[in-house]
Coordinates of C-alpha atoms and ligand atoms in Angstrom, one line a residue:
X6 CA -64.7 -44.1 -19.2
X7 CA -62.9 -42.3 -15.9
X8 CA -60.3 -40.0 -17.3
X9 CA -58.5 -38.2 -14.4
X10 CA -56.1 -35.4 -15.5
X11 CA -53.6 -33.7 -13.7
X12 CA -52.0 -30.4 -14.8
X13 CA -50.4 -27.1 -13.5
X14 CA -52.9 -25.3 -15.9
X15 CA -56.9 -24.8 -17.1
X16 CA -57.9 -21.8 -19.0
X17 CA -59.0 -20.2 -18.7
X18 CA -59.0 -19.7 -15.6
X19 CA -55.7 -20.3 -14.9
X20 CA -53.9 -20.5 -18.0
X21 CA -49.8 -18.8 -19.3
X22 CA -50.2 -20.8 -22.6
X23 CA -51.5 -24.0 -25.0
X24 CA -51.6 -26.0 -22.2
X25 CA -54.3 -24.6 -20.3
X26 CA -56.5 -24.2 -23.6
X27 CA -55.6 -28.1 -24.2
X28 CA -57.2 -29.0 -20.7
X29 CA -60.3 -27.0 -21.1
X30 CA -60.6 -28.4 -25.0
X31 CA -60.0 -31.6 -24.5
X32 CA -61.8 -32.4 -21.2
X33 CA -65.2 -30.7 -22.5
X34 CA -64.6 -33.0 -25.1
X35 CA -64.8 -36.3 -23.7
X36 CA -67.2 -34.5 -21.1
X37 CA -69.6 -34.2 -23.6
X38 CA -68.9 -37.6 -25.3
X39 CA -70.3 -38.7 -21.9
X40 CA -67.3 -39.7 -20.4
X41 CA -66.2 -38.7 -16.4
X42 CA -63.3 -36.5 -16.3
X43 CA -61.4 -35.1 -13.1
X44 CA -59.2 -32.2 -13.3
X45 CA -57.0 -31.6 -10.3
X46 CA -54.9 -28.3 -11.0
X47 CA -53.2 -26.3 -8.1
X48 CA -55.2 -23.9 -6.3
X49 CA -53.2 -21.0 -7.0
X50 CA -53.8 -17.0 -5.9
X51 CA -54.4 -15.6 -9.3
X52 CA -57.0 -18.4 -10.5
X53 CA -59.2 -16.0 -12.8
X54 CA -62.3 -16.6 -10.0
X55 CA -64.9 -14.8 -12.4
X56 CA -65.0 -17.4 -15.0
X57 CA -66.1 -19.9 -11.9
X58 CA -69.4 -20.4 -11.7
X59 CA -69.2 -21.9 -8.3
X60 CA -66.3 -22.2 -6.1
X61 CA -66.7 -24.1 -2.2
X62 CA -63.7 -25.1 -0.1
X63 CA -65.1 -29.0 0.4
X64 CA -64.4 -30.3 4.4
X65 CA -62.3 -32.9 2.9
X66 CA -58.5 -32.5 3.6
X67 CA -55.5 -34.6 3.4
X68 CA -52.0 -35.2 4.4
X69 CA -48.7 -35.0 1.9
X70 CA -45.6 -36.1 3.6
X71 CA -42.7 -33.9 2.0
X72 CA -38.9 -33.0 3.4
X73 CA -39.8 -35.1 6.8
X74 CA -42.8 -33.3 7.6
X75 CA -46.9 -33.8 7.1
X76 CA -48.2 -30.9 5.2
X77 CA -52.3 -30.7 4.6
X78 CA -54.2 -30.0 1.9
X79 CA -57.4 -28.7 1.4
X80 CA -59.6 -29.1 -1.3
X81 CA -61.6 -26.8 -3.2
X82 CA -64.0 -27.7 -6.1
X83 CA -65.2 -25.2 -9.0
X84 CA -67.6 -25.3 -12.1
X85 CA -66.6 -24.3 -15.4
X86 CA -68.4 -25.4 -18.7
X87 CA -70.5 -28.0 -17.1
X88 CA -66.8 -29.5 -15.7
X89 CA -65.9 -29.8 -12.0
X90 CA -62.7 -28.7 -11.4
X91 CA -60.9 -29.7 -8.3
X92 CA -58.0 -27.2 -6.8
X93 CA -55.6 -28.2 -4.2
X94 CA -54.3 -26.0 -1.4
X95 CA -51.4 -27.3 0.7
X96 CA -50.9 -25.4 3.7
X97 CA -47.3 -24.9 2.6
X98 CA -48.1 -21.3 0.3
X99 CA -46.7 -23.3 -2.9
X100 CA -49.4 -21.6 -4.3
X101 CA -49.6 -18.1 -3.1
X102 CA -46.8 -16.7 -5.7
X103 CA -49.0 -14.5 -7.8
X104 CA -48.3 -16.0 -10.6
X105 CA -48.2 -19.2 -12.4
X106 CA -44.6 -20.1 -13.2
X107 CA -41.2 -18.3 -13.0
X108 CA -40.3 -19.3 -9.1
X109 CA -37.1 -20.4 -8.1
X110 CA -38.9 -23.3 -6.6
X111 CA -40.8 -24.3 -9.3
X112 CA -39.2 -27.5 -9.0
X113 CA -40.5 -28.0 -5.5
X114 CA -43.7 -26.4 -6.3
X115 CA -44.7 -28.7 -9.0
X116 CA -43.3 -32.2 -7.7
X117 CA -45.1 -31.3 -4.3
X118 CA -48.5 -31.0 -6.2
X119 CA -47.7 -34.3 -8.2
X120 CA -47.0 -36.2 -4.7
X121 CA -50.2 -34.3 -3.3
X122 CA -52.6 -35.5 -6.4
X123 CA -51.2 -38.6 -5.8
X124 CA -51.9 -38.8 -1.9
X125 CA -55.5 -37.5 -3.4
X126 CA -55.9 -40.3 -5.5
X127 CA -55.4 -42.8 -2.6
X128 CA -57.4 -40.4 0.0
X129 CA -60.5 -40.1 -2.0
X130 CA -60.3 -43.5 -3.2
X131 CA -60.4 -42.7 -6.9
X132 CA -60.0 -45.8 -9.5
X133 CA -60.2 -43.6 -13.2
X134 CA -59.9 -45.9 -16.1
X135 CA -56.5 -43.5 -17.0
X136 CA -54.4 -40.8 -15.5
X137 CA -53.4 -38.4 -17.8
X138 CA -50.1 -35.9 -17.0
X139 CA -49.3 -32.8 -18.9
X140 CA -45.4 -31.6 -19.3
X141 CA -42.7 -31.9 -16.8
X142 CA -44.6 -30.4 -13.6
X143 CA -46.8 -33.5 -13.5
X144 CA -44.4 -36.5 -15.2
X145 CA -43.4 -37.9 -12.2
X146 CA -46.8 -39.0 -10.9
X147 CA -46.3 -42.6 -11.9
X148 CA -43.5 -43.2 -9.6
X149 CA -46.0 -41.9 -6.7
X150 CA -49.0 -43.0 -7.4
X151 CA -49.8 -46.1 -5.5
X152 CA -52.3 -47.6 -7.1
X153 CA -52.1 -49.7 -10.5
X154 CA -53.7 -46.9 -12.5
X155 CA -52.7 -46.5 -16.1
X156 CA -51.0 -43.3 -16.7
X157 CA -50.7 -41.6 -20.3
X158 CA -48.1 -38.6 -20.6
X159 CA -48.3 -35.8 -22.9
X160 CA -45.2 -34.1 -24.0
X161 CA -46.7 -30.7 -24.8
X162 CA -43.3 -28.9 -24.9
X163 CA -39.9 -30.8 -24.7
X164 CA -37.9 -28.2 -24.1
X165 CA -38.9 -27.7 -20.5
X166 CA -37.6 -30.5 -18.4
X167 CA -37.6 -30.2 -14.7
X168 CA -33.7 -31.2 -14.9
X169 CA -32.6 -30.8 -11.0
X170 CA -30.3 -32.1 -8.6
X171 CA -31.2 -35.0 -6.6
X172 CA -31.7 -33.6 -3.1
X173 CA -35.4 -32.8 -4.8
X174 CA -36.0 -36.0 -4.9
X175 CA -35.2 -36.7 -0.7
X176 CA -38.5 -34.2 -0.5
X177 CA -40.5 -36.4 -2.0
X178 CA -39.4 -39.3 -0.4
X179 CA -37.7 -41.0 -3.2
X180 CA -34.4 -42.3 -4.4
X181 CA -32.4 -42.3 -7.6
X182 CA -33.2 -45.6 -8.0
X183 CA -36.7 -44.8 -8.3
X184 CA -36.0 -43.0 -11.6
X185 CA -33.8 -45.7 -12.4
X186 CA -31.8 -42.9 -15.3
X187 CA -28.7 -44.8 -16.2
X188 CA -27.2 -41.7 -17.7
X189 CA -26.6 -39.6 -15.1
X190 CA -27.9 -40.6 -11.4
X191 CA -27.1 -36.9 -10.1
X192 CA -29.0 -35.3 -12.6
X193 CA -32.4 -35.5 -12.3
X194 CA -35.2 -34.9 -15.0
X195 CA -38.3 -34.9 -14.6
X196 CA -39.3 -35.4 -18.2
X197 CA -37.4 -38.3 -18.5
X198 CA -38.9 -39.7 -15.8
X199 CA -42.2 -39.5 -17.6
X200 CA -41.4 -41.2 -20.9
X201 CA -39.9 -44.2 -18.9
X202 CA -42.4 -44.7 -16.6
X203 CA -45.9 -43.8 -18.3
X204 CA -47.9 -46.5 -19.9
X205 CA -47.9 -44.6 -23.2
X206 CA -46.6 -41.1 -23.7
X207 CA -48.4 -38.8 -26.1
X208 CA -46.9 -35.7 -28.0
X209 CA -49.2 -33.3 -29.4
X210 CA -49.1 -33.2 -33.3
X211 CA -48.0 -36.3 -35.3
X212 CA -44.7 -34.5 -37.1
X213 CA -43.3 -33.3 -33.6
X214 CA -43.6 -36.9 -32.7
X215 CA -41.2 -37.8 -35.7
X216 CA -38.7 -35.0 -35.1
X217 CA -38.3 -35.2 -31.2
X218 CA -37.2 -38.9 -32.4
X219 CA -34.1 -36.7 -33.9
X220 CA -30.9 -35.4 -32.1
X221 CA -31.5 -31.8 -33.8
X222 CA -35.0 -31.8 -31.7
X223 CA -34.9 -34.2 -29.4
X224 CA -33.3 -31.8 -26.6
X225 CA -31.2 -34.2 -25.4
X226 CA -34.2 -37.0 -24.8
X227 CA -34.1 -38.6 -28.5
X228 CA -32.7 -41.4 -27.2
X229 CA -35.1 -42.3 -24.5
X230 CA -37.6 -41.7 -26.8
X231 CA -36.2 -43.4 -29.6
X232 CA -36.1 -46.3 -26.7
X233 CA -39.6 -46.4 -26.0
X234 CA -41.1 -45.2 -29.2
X235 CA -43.3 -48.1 -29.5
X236 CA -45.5 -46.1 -27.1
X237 CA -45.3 -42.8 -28.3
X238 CA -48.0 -41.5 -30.1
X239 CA -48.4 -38.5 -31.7
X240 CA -52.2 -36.9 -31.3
X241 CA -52.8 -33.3 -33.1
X242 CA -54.5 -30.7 -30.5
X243 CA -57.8 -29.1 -31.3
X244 CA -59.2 -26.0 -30.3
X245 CA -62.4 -25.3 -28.4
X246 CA -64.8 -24.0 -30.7
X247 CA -66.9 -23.0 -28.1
X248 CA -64.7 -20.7 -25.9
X249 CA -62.8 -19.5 -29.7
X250 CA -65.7 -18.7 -31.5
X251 CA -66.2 -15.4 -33.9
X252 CA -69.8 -15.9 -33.6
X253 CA -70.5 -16.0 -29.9
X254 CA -67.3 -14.2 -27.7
X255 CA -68.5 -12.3 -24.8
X256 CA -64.8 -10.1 -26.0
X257 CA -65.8 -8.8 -29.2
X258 CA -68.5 -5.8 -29.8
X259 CA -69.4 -7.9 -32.8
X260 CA -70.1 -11.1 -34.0
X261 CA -69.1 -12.8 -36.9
X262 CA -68.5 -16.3 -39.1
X263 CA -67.4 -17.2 -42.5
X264 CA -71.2 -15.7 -43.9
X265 CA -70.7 -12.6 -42.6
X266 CA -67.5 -10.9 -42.7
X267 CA -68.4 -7.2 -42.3
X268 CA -68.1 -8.2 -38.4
X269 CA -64.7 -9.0 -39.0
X270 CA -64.1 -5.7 -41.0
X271 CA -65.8 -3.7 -38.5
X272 CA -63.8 -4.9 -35.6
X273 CA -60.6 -4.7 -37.4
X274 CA -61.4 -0.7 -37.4
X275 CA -62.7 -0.8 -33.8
X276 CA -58.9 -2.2 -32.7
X277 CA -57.2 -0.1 -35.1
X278 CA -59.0 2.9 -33.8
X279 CA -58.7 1.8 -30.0
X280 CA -54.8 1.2 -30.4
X281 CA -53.9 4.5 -31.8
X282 CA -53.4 3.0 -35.9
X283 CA -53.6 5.5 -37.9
X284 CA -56.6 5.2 -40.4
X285 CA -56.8 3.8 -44.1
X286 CA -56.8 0.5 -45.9
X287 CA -53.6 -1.2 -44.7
X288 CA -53.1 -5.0 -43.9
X289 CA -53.6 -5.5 -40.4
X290 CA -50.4 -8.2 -39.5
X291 CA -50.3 -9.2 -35.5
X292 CA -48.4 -11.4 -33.6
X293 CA -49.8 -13.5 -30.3
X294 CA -46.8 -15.0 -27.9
X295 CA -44.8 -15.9 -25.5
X296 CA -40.9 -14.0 -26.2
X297 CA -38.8 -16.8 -26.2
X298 CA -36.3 -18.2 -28.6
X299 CA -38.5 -20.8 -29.3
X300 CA -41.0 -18.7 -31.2
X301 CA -37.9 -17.4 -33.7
X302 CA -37.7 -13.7 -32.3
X303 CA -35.8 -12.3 -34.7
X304 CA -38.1 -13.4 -37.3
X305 CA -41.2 -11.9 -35.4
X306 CA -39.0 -8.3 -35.0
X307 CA -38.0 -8.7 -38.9
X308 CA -41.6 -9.4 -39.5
X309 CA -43.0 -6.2 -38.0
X310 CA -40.1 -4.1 -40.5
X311 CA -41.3 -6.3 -43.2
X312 CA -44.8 -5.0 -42.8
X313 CA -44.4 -1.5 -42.6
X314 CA -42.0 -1.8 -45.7
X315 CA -44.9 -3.5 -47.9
X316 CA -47.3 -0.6 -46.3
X317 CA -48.9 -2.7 -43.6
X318 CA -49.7 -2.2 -40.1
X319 CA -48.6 -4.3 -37.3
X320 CA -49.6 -5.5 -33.8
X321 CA -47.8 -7.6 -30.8
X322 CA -49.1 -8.7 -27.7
X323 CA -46.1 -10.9 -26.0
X324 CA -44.8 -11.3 -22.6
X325 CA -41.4 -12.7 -22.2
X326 CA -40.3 -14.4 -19.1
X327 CA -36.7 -14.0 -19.7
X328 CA -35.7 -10.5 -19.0
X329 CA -33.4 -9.7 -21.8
X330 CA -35.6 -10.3 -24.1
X331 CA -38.1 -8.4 -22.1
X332 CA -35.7 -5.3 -22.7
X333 CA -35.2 -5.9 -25.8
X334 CA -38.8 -5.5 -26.9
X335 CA -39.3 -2.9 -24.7
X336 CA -36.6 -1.1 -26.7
X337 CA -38.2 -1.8 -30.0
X338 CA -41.4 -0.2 -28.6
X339 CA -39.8 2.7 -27.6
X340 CA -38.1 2.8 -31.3
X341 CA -41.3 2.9 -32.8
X342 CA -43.2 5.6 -30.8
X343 CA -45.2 8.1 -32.4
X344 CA -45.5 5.3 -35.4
X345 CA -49.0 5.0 -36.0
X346 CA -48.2 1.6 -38.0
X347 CA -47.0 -0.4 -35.2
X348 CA -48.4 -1.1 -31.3
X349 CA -46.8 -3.2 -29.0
X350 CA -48.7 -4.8 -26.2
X351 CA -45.8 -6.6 -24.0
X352 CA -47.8 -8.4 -21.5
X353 CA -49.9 -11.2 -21.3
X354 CA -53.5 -9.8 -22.3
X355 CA -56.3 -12.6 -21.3
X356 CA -59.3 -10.6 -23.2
X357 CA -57.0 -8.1 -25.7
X358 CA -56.2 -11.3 -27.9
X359 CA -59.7 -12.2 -28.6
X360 CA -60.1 -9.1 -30.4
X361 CA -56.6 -9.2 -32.1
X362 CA -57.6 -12.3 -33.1
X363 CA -60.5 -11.0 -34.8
X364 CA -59.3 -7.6 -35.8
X365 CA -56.4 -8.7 -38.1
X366 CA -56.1 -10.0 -41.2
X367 CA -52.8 -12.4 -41.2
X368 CA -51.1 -13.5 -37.8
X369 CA -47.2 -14.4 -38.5
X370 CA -45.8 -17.7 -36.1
X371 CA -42.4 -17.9 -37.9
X372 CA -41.3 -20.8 -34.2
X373 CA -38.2 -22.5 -34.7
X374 CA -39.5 -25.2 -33.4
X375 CA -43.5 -25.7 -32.7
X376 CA -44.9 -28.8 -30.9
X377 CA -48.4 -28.2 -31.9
X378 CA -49.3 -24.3 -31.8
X379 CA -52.7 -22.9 -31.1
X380 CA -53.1 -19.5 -32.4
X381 CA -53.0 -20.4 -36.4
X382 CA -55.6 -22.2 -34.9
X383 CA -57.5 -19.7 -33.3
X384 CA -56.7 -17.5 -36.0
X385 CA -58.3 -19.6 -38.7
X386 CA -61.4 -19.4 -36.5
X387 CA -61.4 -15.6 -36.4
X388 CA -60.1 -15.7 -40.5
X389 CA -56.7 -14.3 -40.0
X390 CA -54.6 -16.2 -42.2
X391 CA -51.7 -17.5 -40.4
X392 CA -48.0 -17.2 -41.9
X393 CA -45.8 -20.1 -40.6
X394 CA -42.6 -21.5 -40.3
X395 CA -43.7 -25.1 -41.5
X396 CA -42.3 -27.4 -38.2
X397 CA -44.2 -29.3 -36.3
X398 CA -47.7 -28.4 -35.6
X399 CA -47.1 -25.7 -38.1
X400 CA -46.4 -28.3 -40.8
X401 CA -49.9 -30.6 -39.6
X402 CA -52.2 -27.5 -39.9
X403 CA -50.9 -25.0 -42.1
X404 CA -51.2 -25.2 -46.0
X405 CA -49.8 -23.1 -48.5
X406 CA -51.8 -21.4 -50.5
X407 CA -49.4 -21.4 -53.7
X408 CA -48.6 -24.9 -53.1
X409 CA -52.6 -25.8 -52.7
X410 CA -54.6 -23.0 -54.3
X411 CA -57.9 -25.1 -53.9
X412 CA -57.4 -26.2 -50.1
X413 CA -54.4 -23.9 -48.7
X414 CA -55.1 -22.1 -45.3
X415 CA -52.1 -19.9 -45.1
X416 CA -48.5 -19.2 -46.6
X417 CA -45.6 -20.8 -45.3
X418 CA -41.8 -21.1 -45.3
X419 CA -38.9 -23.1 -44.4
X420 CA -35.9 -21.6 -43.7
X421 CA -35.6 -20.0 -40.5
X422 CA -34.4 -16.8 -42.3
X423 CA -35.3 -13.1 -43.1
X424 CA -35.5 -13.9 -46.8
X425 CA -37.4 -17.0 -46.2
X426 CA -40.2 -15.1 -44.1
X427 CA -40.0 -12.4 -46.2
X428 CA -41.2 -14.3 -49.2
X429 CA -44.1 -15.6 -47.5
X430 CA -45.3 -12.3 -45.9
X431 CA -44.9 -10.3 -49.2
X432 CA -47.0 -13.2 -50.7
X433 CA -49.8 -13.0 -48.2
X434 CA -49.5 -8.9 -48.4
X435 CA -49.7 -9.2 -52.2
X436 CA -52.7 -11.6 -52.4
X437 CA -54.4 -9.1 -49.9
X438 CA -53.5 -5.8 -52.0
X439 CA -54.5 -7.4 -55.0
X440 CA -57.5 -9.2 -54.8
X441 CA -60.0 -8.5 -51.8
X442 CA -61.8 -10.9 -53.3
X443 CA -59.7 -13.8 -53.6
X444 CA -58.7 -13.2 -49.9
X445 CA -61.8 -13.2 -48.6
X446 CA -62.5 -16.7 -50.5
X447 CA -59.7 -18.0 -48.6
X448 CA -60.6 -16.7 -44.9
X449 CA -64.0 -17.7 -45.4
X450 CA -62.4 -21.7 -46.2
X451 CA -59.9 -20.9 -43.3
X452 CA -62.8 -20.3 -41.2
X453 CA -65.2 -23.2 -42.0
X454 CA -62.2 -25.8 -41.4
X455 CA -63.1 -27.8 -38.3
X456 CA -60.1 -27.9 -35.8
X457 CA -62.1 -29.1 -33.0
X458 CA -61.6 -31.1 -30.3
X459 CA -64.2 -33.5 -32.0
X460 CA -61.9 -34.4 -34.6
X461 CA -58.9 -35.4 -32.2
X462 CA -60.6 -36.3 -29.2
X463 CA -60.8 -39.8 -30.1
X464 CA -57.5 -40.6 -30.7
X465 CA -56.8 -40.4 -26.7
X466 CA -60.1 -42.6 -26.6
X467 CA -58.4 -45.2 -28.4
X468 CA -55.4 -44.8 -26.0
X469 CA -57.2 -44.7 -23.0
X470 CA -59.2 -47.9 -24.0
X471 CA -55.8 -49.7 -24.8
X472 CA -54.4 -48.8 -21.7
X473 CA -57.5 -49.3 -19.7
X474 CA -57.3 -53.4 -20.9
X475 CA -53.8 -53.2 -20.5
X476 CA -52.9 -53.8 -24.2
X477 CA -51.1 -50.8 -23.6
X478 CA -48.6 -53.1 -22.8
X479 CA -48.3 -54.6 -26.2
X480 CA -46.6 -50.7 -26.3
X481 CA -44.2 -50.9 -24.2
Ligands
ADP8 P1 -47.3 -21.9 -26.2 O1 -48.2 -22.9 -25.4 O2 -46.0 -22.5 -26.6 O3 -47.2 -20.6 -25.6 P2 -49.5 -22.1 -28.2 O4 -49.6 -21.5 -29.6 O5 -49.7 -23.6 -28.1 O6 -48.1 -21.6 -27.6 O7 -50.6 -21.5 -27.2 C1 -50.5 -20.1 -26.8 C2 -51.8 -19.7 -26.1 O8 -51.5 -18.6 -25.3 C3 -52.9 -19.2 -27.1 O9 -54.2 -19.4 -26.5 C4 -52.6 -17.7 -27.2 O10 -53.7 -17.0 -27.6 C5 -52.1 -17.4 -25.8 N1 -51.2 -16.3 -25.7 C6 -49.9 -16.3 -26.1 N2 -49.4 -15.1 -25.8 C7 -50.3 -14.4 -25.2 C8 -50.4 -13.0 -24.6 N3 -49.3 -12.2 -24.6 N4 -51.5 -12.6 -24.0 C9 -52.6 -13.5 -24.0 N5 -52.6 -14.7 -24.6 C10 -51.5 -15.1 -25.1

């Protein structure tokens, strides 16, 4: 088949969370099943260029019309991982931010490269079997497309809409009609958009697909969904196994797998040693994230006290684009200075988190709400035993050990409460102070569970086909 996706990330080289590791995992995937894919992704300033094997500006250009005017775009093509990845440039500097996300025009920025991947589509002449969107920065590409392309839409993250005022649309050349949102006309959103007017829309782990059904998750969009559920699907994420991988990452000093964890031991005191932790047998407890509410922050600050009360030793990297909480971590770091139990990394660390990853023995993700979560993924890779808050993803992947002695992969907990996280560190803490043995039995299962993109990859196949001989519509 012709897959053509469209996204605003593609780690890793250009990546700010799951999404990007989702486009790289998932087109190898079918890459390698010996399918065509496409990725189009913006061509922005701070692509990471060295994980490019090759990068040409093509001679091709072409036109966008947006606010009135004709804007051209170039086009640029790289190689990563035996994939080509294409990289628009508009003239306009959308772009040329420094950054991924956090503009006051993101709005703009994002709708413009939708219209523009669009215009490409047409321009080059492109007929994939399926066009699949990622998130709100690329929902809207059904309305502008103008071919009769099948378009599947993945929901990675609800909570981020694109809501905005309607003027956004004049830009584009559209009309509130177009969206054709009974609810409110003035208020534009993105999202919505993208559930109405995909041929199937696709949310990444089967029990986030139940709860975004619900008015406690469904962020204001459970009844659109609930309206076209028929074709929602829910499709667990993988991981790629070959850029995650203990026993081959270009990051870590050593390698390591399931058959030989002295690696893992050695590189947990390489880190501690590094980062200032002082020495001796302690549990090594770190925590990988963005800072927002979403990813239950008091629970992560309550789960670095919890550590050093049961003796342990604590690491988070974690950037936060909202600068309150920003301060407010950076005030915790100051509070524990000179503590040789805790470091705090508080910015987004590309290479860092491959050796957190493999230096520490649990990772906590205590999210309020999780659509599908990567890192207890990568972390049962690298045998750091995840402790979740069991919603969404969390729930799909993550097993307790108590409640599954035989099978469990981790510990988790319900309630989104101190005690509740408490009782599922201290277990974790105990089962590590008690029997090194035992532990090790259960990172070395954690380890050899597959979470590949093999596994989940032909789910969307099934999609794709559907929609590809229309039965998609049966969806609908
Ligand atoms: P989300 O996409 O909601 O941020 P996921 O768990 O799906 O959460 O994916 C997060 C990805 O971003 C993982 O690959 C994780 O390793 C990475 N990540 C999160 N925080 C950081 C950070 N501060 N530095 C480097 N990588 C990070």
């Amino acid at each position: 088949m012709h897959i053509l996706h469209i996204a605003s990330e593609f780690a890793p080289v250009a990546k700010a969370g799951g999404l990007g590791d989702v486009l790289l995992g998932l087109s190898r995937e079918l890459h390698q099943l010996g399918h065509r894919v496409d990725v189009l992704v913006p061509k922005y300033d701070c692509l990471r260029m060295r994980f490019l094997s090759e990068m040409v500006k093509t001679p091709f250009t072409f036109e966008t019309d947006y606010k009135g005017r004709k804007i051209v775009n170039s086009v640029w093509e790289g190689k990563y991982a035996g994939l080509t990845v294409t990289f628009i440039e508009p003239k306009e500097g959308f772009f040329e931010r420094g950054d991924i996300y956090g503009q006051v025009d993101d709005i703009d920025r994002f709708s413009y490269f939708s219209k523009a991947c669009a215009d490409y589509v047409s321009a080059k002449g492109l007929r994939p079997d399926v066009i699949q969107t990622h998130d709100w920065q690329t929902a809207m590409i059904p309305l502008m497309l103008k071919e009769k392309i099948p378009v599947l839409f993945t929901i990675h993250n609800l909570h981020y809409q694109g809501r905005c005022d309607r003027y956004h649309l004049d830009y584009l050349g559209l009309k509130c009609e177009d969206i054709g949102d009974p609810v409110d006309a003035r208020l534009i959103n993105f999202m919505k958009a993208g559930i109405v007017h995909s041929q199937a829309v696709v949310t990444v782990s089967p029990t986030y697909r139940e709860e975004i059904l619900t008015k406690e998750f469904g962020e204001g969009l459970d009844e659109t969904l609930r309206q076209h559920q028929k074709k929602l699907f829910g499709v667990l994420n993988g991981i790629d196994v070959t850029y995650w991988d203990p026993g081959n990452d270009p990051v870590l000093p050593l390698k390591y797998g399931a058959d030989n964890l002295d690696g893992k031991r050695r590189i947990k005191e390489d880190v501690k040693k590094t980062l200032g932790l002082s020495e001796g047998e302690k549990p090594l407890v770190c925590s990988i994230t963005r800072l927002v509410p979403q990813k239950g922050i008091p629970l992560i600050i309550r789960s670095i006290e919890r550590t050093l009360e049961k003796g342990g030793q604590f690491i988070l990297v974690g950037s936060s684009p909202i600068p309150e909480v920003a301060e407010e971590f950076q005030k915790l770091k100051d509070f524990y200075k000179g503590n040789q139990d805790v470091v705090m990394v508080l910015s987004f660390e590309h290479d860092l988190v491959h050796w957190i990853y493999g230096g520490s023995d649990m990772i906590v993700v205590p999210s309020e709400f999780e659509p599908c979560g990567l890192t207890q993924l990568i972390a049962l890779r690298y045998g750091t035993l995840p402790i979740v808050r069991r919603t969404g993803g969390l729930a799909d992947t993550i097993f307790d050990l108590d409640k599954y002695p035989e099978t469990g992969n981790g510990f988790a907990f319900d309630q989104s409460n101190a005690p509740s996280l408490d009782f599922a560190l201290d277990r974790a803490l105990q089962l590590w102070h008690n029997s090194r043995d035992g532990w090790n039995t259960v990172v070395r299962r954690a380890m050899s569970q597959d979470h590949s993109w093999s596994n989940q990859a032909g789910k969307y196949l099934d999609l794709y086909q559907k929609l590809a001989t229309k039965k998609i519509y049966e969806f609908a």
